[in-house]
């Protein structure tokens, strides 16, 4: 799962590197703005993967094959419905981009161009989240690896072809991602069908749809959605506020956020494994196994957090220069690099305990932790230090990540002390 997740930010890194060498900051700033909006929308739908993984892992622990098939169908129906809603709302979302960012016309035109193409990949991207979550829940770690590998290789090849050889610029990057998402969907459906056959599971299960079952799924997803909404609010605030500080600052932050994506997806690789293992242990009603997997996850998370910080100290400046050749963007990004060096260690626990709480299907605890951390850790800190401008943004993000981890650790310890891990 770590290998799978590391491939995900490579898409953004390739987009940034290819667009970053077109010779003008407005291309890079435009794709940063457009892709941020797409990321917000698709990451908001991350509840589809999280809820699917947690529920499927528990059903897998109980060896309930009928429930496994029913959960897949219900989640795919929900994903398709959400995707169609996003497409219908896309004209309003485009207006919001201009209103919130206050970016100049060149940047906005590129952002619109990217967004108008990428939004039509929503049905594939959201269904892929469900299929990814389902494979994780049944402990098929190779499936997500193959899926993400196909997606990312396709995207990277098309990115280079459309942008560099056909000179489609930002539109080329958008088309590359859209085509890759739909190719991935076909591949993922084939993987799931093959996996179901291997387990002797019929995907044609009857009575999978009911108002009561969908209501239960929506209830769980509601809390995870709120949690994801608040998370993306903080990340989007960082991008949109940076746009007000100028296109150079926006472009520099776009480069540096790729570092954070590398960290998050690698640590999420451990968290995804925790979701599956903790969920299975809860399905088996084993407190001992839950506590064991938590300890193992924390060990590996600490190790990777330290390794990432050391890696960024040694290679951070070189990576920035690979991602863009615009001198003012390079200087700006290197100036703020120390924040990115500190983040792997500060953010490690929030990624890991997110995974643990998904496995426990404790969505309300995740929601409450996120709300408190955003209000106090992010917006509270930024309000106090807004005179620091971009440094204030990065300080707020650092405090936000740290507080998320601390609040989830406290809640886990309370659940463990009160013998409520299985409830």
Short mmCIF file of C-alpha atoms in Angstrom, two decimals:
data_model
loop_
_atom_site.label_atom_id
_atom_site.label_comp_id
_atom_site.label_asym_id
_atom_site.label_seq_id
_atom_site.Cartn_x
_atom_site.Cartn_y
_atom_site.Cartn_z
CA UNK A 1 0.00 0.00 0.00
CA UNK A 2 2.93 2.35 0.59
CA UNK A 3 4.20 1.64 -2.93
CA UNK A 4 0.67 2.16 -4.30
CA UNK A 5 0.18 5.48 -2.58
CA UNK A 6 3.59 6.88 -3.45
CA UNK A 7 2.58 6.60 -7.11
CA UNK A 8 -0.46 8.89 -6.58
CA UNK A 9 1.36 12.21 -6.02
CA UNK A 10 3.57 11.38 -9.00
CA UNK A 11 0.62 12.51 -11.14
CA UNK A 12 0.64 15.95 -9.57
CA UNK A 13 4.41 16.07 -9.67
CA UNK A 14 4.51 15.22 -13.38
CA UNK A 15 1.76 17.79 -14.08
CA UNK A 16 3.73 20.38 -12.13
CA UNK A 17 7.05 19.47 -13.77
CA UNK A 18 5.68 19.46 -17.33
CA UNK A 19 3.67 22.67 -16.91
CA UNK A 20 6.41 24.23 -14.79
CA UNK A 21 8.78 24.14 -17.75
CA UNK A 22 6.54 26.04 -20.17
CA UNK A 23 8.35 29.21 -19.14
CA UNK A 24 5.62 31.22 -17.42
CA UNK A 25 4.34 31.21 -13.84
CA UNK A 26 0.71 31.70 -14.92
CA UNK A 27 0.58 28.20 -16.44
CA UNK A 28 1.80 26.67 -13.19
CA UNK A 29 -0.44 28.89 -11.07
CA UNK A 30 -3.43 28.07 -13.29
CA UNK A 31 -3.01 24.32 -13.07
CA UNK A 32 -2.42 24.69 -9.32
CA UNK A 33 -5.75 26.47 -8.97
CA UNK A 34 -7.71 24.18 -11.30
CA UNK A 35 -6.26 20.93 -9.96
CA UNK A 36 -6.75 22.11 -6.38
CA UNK A 37 -10.47 22.54 -7.01
CA UNK A 38 -10.68 19.08 -8.61
CA UNK A 39 -8.69 17.62 -5.72
CA UNK A 40 -11.03 19.27 -3.23
CA UNK A 41 -14.09 17.79 -4.92
CA UNK A 42 -12.64 14.30 -5.36
CA UNK A 43 -11.05 14.24 -1.91
CA UNK A 44 -14.35 15.34 -0.41
CA UNK A 45 -15.67 12.13 -1.91
CA UNK A 46 -12.95 10.26 -0.02
CA UNK A 47 -15.70 9.19 2.38
CA UNK A 48 -16.67 6.67 -0.31
CA UNK A 49 -13.36 4.83 0.03
CA UNK A 50 -13.10 5.17 3.81
CA UNK A 51 -16.58 3.92 4.63
CA UNK A 52 -16.26 1.11 2.10
CA UNK A 53 -12.94 -0.07 3.55
CA UNK A 54 -14.13 0.00 7.17
CA UNK A 55 -17.44 -1.79 6.55
CA UNK A 56 -15.95 -4.32 4.10
CA UNK A 57 -13.05 -5.13 6.45
CA UNK A 58 -15.50 -5.89 9.27
CA UNK A 59 -17.67 -8.05 6.97
CA UNK A 60 -14.49 -9.80 5.80
CA UNK A 61 -13.56 -10.49 9.42
CA UNK A 62 -17.00 -12.14 9.85
CA UNK A 63 -16.60 -14.01 6.51
CA UNK A 64 -19.95 -12.62 5.32
CA UNK A 65 -19.70 -12.93 1.52
CA UNK A 66 -23.25 -11.75 0.87
CA UNK A 67 -22.63 -8.54 2.79
CA UNK A 68 -19.37 -7.98 0.91
CA UNK A 69 -21.20 -8.04 -2.44
CA UNK A 70 -24.08 -5.88 -1.18
CA UNK A 71 -21.71 -3.25 0.21
CA UNK A 72 -19.97 -3.01 -3.15
CA UNK A 73 -23.21 -2.33 -5.02
CA UNK A 74 -24.56 0.18 -2.52
CA UNK A 75 -21.30 2.12 -2.48
CA UNK A 76 -21.03 2.19 -6.30
CA UNK A 77 -24.58 3.54 -6.52
CA UNK A 78 -23.73 6.29 -4.05
CA UNK A 79 -20.49 7.14 -5.89
CA UNK A 80 -22.25 7.48 -9.25
CA UNK A 81 -24.94 9.70 -7.75
CA UNK A 82 -22.39 12.03 -6.14
CA UNK A 83 -20.38 12.23 -9.39
CA UNK A 84 -23.41 13.25 -11.46
CA UNK A 85 -24.27 15.89 -8.87
CA UNK A 86 -20.75 17.36 -9.15
CA UNK A 87 -21.06 17.62 -12.94
CA UNK A 88 -24.43 19.36 -12.61
CA UNK A 89 -22.96 21.85 -10.13
CA UNK A 90 -19.79 22.51 -12.15
CA UNK A 91 -20.93 25.90 -13.61
CA UNK A 92 -21.46 27.22 -10.08
CA UNK A 93 -18.11 25.83 -8.98
CA UNK A 94 -16.34 27.72 -11.79
CA UNK A 95 -17.82 30.99 -10.52
CA UNK A 96 -16.58 30.13 -7.03
CA UNK A 97 -13.02 29.71 -8.33
CA UNK A 98 -12.92 33.31 -9.53
CA UNK A 99 -14.64 34.71 -6.45
CA UNK A 100 -12.47 32.94 -3.89
CA UNK A 101 -9.07 33.20 -5.54
CA UNK A 102 -9.08 36.78 -6.92
CA UNK A 103 -6.43 35.53 -9.36
CA UNK A 104 -5.57 37.47 -12.53
CA UNK A 105 -7.27 36.69 -15.85
CA UNK A 106 -4.38 34.64 -17.28
CA UNK A 107 -4.32 32.34 -14.27
CA UNK A 108 -8.13 32.03 -14.19
CA UNK A 109 -8.33 31.13 -17.88
CA UNK A 110 -5.90 28.25 -17.39
CA UNK A 111 -7.72 27.12 -14.24
CA UNK A 112 -11.08 27.13 -16.09
CA UNK A 113 -9.59 25.19 -18.99
CA UNK A 114 -8.26 22.47 -16.66
CA UNK A 115 -11.40 22.25 -14.51
CA UNK A 116 -13.87 22.14 -17.43
CA UNK A 117 -12.23 18.98 -18.76
CA UNK A 118 -11.33 17.18 -15.52
CA UNK A 119 -14.80 17.44 -13.95
CA UNK A 120 -16.09 14.86 -16.46
CA UNK A 121 -13.78 12.26 -14.98
CA UNK A 122 -15.85 12.36 -11.75
CA UNK A 123 -17.91 9.17 -12.39
CA UNK A 124 -14.75 7.13 -13.01
CA UNK A 125 -12.70 8.73 -10.23
CA UNK A 126 -15.40 8.28 -7.57
CA UNK A 127 -16.25 4.70 -8.55
CA UNK A 128 -12.52 3.96 -8.44
CA UNK A 129 -12.50 5.16 -4.82
CA UNK A 130 -15.16 2.57 -3.96
CA UNK A 131 -13.40 -0.23 -5.83
CA UNK A 132 -10.11 0.72 -4.17
CA UNK A 133 -11.75 0.70 -0.74
CA UNK A 134 -13.41 -2.65 -1.38
CA UNK A 135 -10.12 -4.29 -2.40
CA UNK A 136 -8.44 -2.86 0.68
CA UNK A 137 -11.22 -4.19 2.89
CA UNK A 138 -10.72 -7.76 1.67
CA UNK A 139 -6.94 -7.42 2.17
CA UNK A 140 -6.10 -7.48 -1.53
CA UNK A 141 -3.18 -5.06 -1.31
CA UNK A 142 -1.87 -5.92 -4.77
CA UNK A 143 -5.10 -4.85 -6.43
CA UNK A 144 -4.85 -1.17 -5.46
CA UNK A 145 -1.16 -1.27 -6.37
CA UNK A 146 -1.96 -2.56 -9.88
CA UNK A 147 -4.84 -0.11 -10.21
CA UNK A 148 -2.82 2.95 -9.23
CA UNK A 149 0.11 1.81 -11.34
CA UNK A 150 -2.10 1.57 -14.44
CA UNK A 151 -3.67 4.95 -13.69
CA UNK A 152 -0.42 6.74 -13.07
CA UNK A 153 1.61 5.26 -15.92
CA UNK A 154 -1.22 6.05 -18.35
CA UNK A 155 -1.49 9.58 -16.99
CA UNK A 156 2.24 10.25 -17.11
CA UNK A 157 2.64 8.96 -20.68
CA UNK A 158 -0.38 10.94 -21.92
CA UNK A 159 0.76 13.99 -19.95
CA UNK A 160 4.08 14.08 -21.73
CA UNK A 161 2.50 13.31 -25.12
CA UNK A 162 -0.32 15.88 -24.92
CA UNK A 163 1.63 18.69 -23.25
CA UNK A 164 5.14 18.33 -24.67
CA UNK A 165 4.55 16.83 -28.13
CA UNK A 166 1.07 18.12 -29.02
CA UNK A 167 1.58 21.41 -27.15
CA UNK A 168 -1.89 21.31 -25.52
CA UNK A 169 -0.46 22.90 -22.36
CA UNK A 170 -2.86 22.84 -19.38
CA UNK A 171 -5.66 21.24 -21.41
CA UNK A 172 -3.31 18.36 -22.24
CA UNK A 173 -2.69 17.65 -18.56
CA UNK A 174 -6.44 17.61 -17.92
CA UNK A 175 -7.21 15.24 -20.82
CA UNK A 176 -4.41 12.91 -19.70
CA UNK A 177 -5.92 12.59 -16.22
CA UNK A 178 -9.47 12.12 -17.54
CA UNK A 179 -8.51 9.30 -19.92
CA UNK A 180 -6.40 7.63 -17.22
CA UNK A 181 -9.33 7.64 -14.77
CA UNK A 182 -11.64 5.80 -17.20
CA UNK A 183 -9.00 3.26 -18.19
CA UNK A 184 -8.46 2.65 -14.47
CA UNK A 185 -12.20 2.12 -13.92
CA UNK A 186 -12.36 -0.68 -16.52
CA UNK A 187 -9.25 -2.27 -15.03
CA UNK A 188 -10.60 -2.01 -11.46
CA UNK A 189 -13.92 -3.64 -12.38
CA UNK A 190 -12.02 -6.55 -13.95
CA UNK A 191 -9.88 -6.92 -10.82
CA UNK A 192 -12.91 -6.96 -8.50
CA UNK A 193 -14.77 -9.48 -10.68
CA UNK A 194 -11.71 -11.74 -10.67
CA UNK A 195 -11.32 -11.39 -6.90
CA UNK A 196 -14.98 -12.18 -6.27
CA UNK A 197 -14.70 -15.32 -8.39
CA UNK A 198 -11.59 -16.39 -6.47
CA UNK A 199 -13.49 -16.13 -3.15
CA UNK A 200 -16.54 -17.92 -4.55
CA UNK A 201 -18.61 -14.76 -4.17
CA UNK A 202 -21.57 -13.91 -6.38
CA UNK A 203 -21.80 -10.21 -7.19
CA UNK A 204 -25.38 -10.77 -8.39
CA UNK A 205 -26.62 -10.80 -4.78
CA UNK A 206 -30.33 -10.03 -4.42
CA UNK A 207 -31.92 -7.52 -2.04
CA UNK A 208 -28.79 -5.40 -1.88
CA UNK A 209 -30.77 -2.17 -2.06
CA UNK A 210 -33.01 -0.98 0.74
CA UNK A 211 -33.83 2.42 2.16
CA UNK A 212 -32.70 1.31 5.60
CA UNK A 213 -29.34 0.01 4.37
CA UNK A 214 -28.69 3.10 2.27
CA UNK A 215 -29.64 5.32 5.21
CA UNK A 216 -27.10 3.51 7.40
CA UNK A 217 -24.42 3.94 4.74
CA UNK A 218 -25.30 7.63 4.34
CA UNK A 219 -25.14 8.17 8.11
CA UNK A 220 -21.60 6.82 8.29
CA UNK A 221 -20.61 8.73 5.15
CA UNK A 222 -22.13 11.96 6.49
CA UNK A 223 -19.65 12.19 9.36
CA UNK A 224 -16.70 11.22 7.16
CA UNK A 225 -17.88 13.75 4.56
CA UNK A 226 -17.95 16.54 7.16
CA UNK A 227 -14.48 15.52 8.24
CA UNK A 228 -13.25 15.55 4.62
CA UNK A 229 -15.01 18.87 3.93
CA UNK A 230 -13.23 20.59 6.82
CA UNK A 231 -9.89 19.07 5.76
CA UNK A 232 -10.28 20.34 2.21
CA UNK A 233 -11.44 23.72 3.49
CA UNK A 234 -8.08 24.14 5.20
CA UNK A 235 -6.09 23.00 2.16
CA UNK A 236 -8.13 25.12 -0.26
CA UNK A 237 -7.83 28.15 2.01
CA UNK A 238 -4.07 27.76 1.75
CA UNK A 239 -4.20 27.79 -2.06
CA UNK A 240 -6.76 30.57 -2.43
CA UNK A 241 -5.08 32.81 0.15
CA UNK A 242 -1.72 32.22 -1.53
CA UNK A 243 -3.34 33.41 -4.79
CA UNK A 244 -3.98 36.74 -3.05
CA UNK A 245 -0.27 36.95 -2.20
CA UNK A 246 0.66 36.76 -5.90
CA UNK A 247 1.19 34.18 -8.62
CA UNK A 248 4.80 33.53 -7.54
CA UNK A 249 3.74 32.57 -4.00
CA UNK A 250 0.87 30.48 -5.39
CA UNK A 251 3.20 28.67 -7.78
CA UNK A 252 5.81 28.09 -5.03
CA UNK A 253 3.20 26.65 -2.68
CA UNK A 254 1.95 24.41 -5.52
CA UNK A 255 5.47 23.00 -5.81
CA UNK A 256 5.83 22.52 -2.04
CA UNK A 257 2.41 20.92 -1.64
CA UNK A 258 3.68 18.11 -3.86
CA UNK A 259 6.14 17.32 -1.05
CA UNK A 260 3.24 17.16 1.42
CA UNK A 261 1.33 14.88 -0.97
CA UNK A 262 4.32 12.52 -1.10
CA UNK A 263 4.33 12.40 2.69
CA UNK A 264 0.58 11.98 3.04
CA UNK A 265 0.21 9.23 0.48
CA UNK A 266 3.13 7.22 1.82
CA UNK A 267 1.91 7.47 5.42
CA UNK A 268 -1.62 6.78 4.20
CA UNK A 269 -0.21 3.54 2.78
CA UNK A 270 0.40 2.44 6.36
CA UNK A 271 -2.97 3.87 7.41
CA UNK A 272 -4.79 1.91 4.67
CA UNK A 273 -3.22 -1.29 5.91
CA UNK A 274 -4.32 -0.31 9.43
CA UNK A 275 -7.89 0.21 8.21
CA UNK A 276 -8.02 -3.31 6.83
CA UNK A 277 -6.29 -4.99 9.78
CA UNK A 278 -8.10 -3.06 12.53
CA UNK A 279 -11.44 -3.51 10.74
CA UNK A 280 -10.88 -7.24 10.41
CA UNK A 281 -9.89 -7.45 14.09
CA UNK A 282 -13.09 -5.63 15.07
CA UNK A 283 -15.12 -8.01 12.90
CA UNK A 284 -13.44 -10.87 14.79
CA UNK A 285 -14.19 -9.08 18.10
CA UNK A 286 -10.52 -9.16 19.14
CA UNK A 287 -9.29 -6.23 21.28
CA UNK A 288 -5.81 -7.78 21.45
CA UNK A 289 -5.43 -7.73 17.67
CA UNK A 290 -6.68 -4.14 17.44
CA UNK A 291 -4.08 -2.99 19.96
CA UNK A 292 -1.36 -5.00 18.20
CA UNK A 293 -2.04 -3.43 14.80
CA UNK A 294 -2.11 0.04 16.33
CA UNK A 295 1.35 -0.47 17.84
CA UNK A 296 2.76 -1.82 14.57
CA UNK A 297 1.29 1.09 12.61
CA UNK A 298 2.75 3.70 14.96
CA UNK A 299 6.20 2.10 14.75
CA UNK A 300 6.29 2.18 10.95
CA UNK A 301 4.73 5.64 10.81
CA UNK A 302 7.41 7.13 13.06
CA UNK A 303 10.15 5.48 11.00
CA UNK A 304 8.82 6.80 7.67
CA UNK A 305 8.17 10.26 9.11
CA UNK A 306 11.80 10.61 10.19
CA UNK A 307 13.09 9.22 6.87
CA UNK A 308 11.00 11.72 4.90
CA UNK A 309 12.28 14.68 6.90
CA UNK A 310 15.89 13.59 6.34
CA UNK A 311 15.18 13.04 2.64
CA UNK A 312 13.76 16.56 2.24
CA UNK A 313 16.75 18.07 4.08
CA UNK A 314 19.16 16.42 1.66
CA UNK A 315 17.25 16.58 -1.63
CA UNK A 316 14.56 19.26 -1.14
CA UNK A 317 16.24 22.05 -3.11
CA UNK A 318 17.15 19.71 -5.96
CA UNK A 319 13.57 18.44 -6.23
CA UNK A 320 12.25 22.01 -6.41
CA UNK A 321 14.62 22.76 -9.30
CA UNK A 322 13.42 19.62 -11.10
CA UNK A 323 9.80 20.69 -10.76
CA UNK A 324 10.19 24.19 -12.20
CA UNK A 325 12.78 26.31 -14.01
CA UNK A 326 11.14 29.66 -13.18
CA UNK A 327 13.84 31.44 -11.07
CA UNK A 328 11.50 33.45 -8.83
CA UNK A 329 9.39 30.36 -8.07
CA UNK A 330 12.50 28.34 -7.19
CA UNK A 331 13.74 31.04 -4.79
CA UNK A 332 10.31 31.37 -3.16
CA UNK A 333 9.88 27.60 -2.73
CA UNK A 334 13.34 27.13 -1.22
CA UNK A 335 12.60 29.96 1.24
CA UNK A 336 9.60 28.04 2.65
CA UNK A 337 11.16 24.56 2.40
CA UNK A 338 11.89 24.27 6.20
CA UNK A 339 8.14 24.01 6.88
CA UNK A 340 7.92 20.99 4.59
CA UNK A 341 10.94 19.38 6.28
CA UNK A 342 9.17 19.53 9.67
CA UNK A 343 5.76 18.33 8.46
CA UNK A 344 6.41 14.54 8.12
CA UNK A 345 7.13 14.22 11.84
CA UNK A 346 4.39 16.65 12.92
CA UNK A 347 1.75 15.02 10.69
CA UNK A 348 2.63 11.35 11.14
CA UNK A 349 0.12 10.55 13.88
CA UNK A 350 -2.88 12.18 12.18
CA UNK A 351 -2.53 9.99 9.09
CA UNK A 352 -2.09 6.79 11.07
CA UNK A 353 -4.93 7.33 13.53
CA UNK A 354 -7.27 8.33 10.71
CA UNK A 355 -6.73 4.80 9.38
CA UNK A 356 -7.25 3.22 12.79
CA UNK A 357 -10.53 5.07 13.33
CA UNK A 358 -11.75 4.15 9.82
CA UNK A 359 -11.17 0.49 10.69
CA UNK A 360 -13.12 0.96 13.91
CA UNK A 361 -15.86 2.84 11.90
CA UNK A 362 -15.65 5.64 14.48
CA UNK A 363 -16.62 8.40 12.04
CA UNK A 364 -18.01 10.79 14.68
CA UNK A 365 -14.70 10.82 16.54
CA UNK A 366 -12.87 11.62 13.29
CA UNK A 367 -15.35 14.40 12.54
CA UNK A 368 -15.03 15.98 15.99
CA UNK A 369 -11.23 15.81 15.91
CA UNK A 370 -11.14 17.49 12.51
CA UNK A 371 -13.54 20.26 13.52
CA UNK A 372 -11.60 21.12 16.68
CA UNK A 373 -8.24 21.01 14.90
CA UNK A 374 -9.46 23.22 12.05
CA UNK A 375 -11.06 25.87 14.26
CA UNK A 376 -8.25 26.05 16.81
CA UNK A 377 -5.19 24.59 15.12
CA UNK A 378 -5.58 26.05 11.62
CA UNK A 379 -7.83 29.10 11.50
CA UNK A 380 -7.10 30.10 15.10
CA UNK A 381 -3.35 29.98 14.56
CA UNK A 382 -3.58 31.74 11.20
CA UNK A 383 -5.70 34.52 12.70
CA UNK A 384 -3.03 35.10 15.35
CA UNK A 385 -0.14 34.98 12.87
CA UNK A 386 -1.70 36.32 9.65
CA UNK A 387 0.85 39.16 9.59
CA UNK A 388 3.41 36.47 8.76
CA UNK A 389 1.57 36.00 5.41
CA UNK A 390 2.80 32.77 3.74
CA UNK A 391 4.80 31.77 6.82
CA UNK A 392 1.56 32.14 8.78
CA UNK A 393 -0.16 29.77 6.34
CA UNK A 394 2.50 27.10 6.75
CA UNK A 395 2.54 27.52 10.55
CA UNK A 396 -1.25 27.06 10.61
CA UNK A 397 -1.00 23.91 8.45
CA UNK A 398 1.70 22.47 10.74
CA UNK A 399 -0.34 23.11 13.91
CA UNK A 400 -3.46 21.72 12.24
CA UNK A 401 -1.77 18.42 11.34
CA UNK A 402 -0.23 18.06 14.79
CA UNK A 403 -3.50 18.76 16.61
CA UNK A 404 -5.43 16.24 14.49
CA UNK A 405 -3.04 13.51 15.60
CA UNK A 406 -3.05 14.51 19.26
CA UNK A 407 -6.87 14.62 19.52
CA UNK A 408 -7.25 11.20 17.88
CA UNK A 409 -4.60 9.67 20.16
CA UNK A 410 -6.44 11.02 23.22
CA UNK A 411 -9.74 9.59 21.95
CA UNK A 412 -8.18 6.18 21.23
CA UNK A 413 -6.73 6.03 24.74
CA UNK A 414 -10.18 6.86 26.17
CA UNK A 415 -11.81 4.08 24.13
CA UNK A 416 -9.15 1.62 25.23
CA UNK A 417 -9.42 2.60 28.92
CA UNK A 418 -13.24 2.31 28.86
CA UNK A 419 -13.23 -1.04 26.97
CA UNK A 420 -15.14 0.52 24.04
CA UNK A 421 -12.91 -0.48 21.10
CA UNK A 422 -15.40 -3.12 19.92
CA UNK A 423 -18.52 -0.94 20.23
#
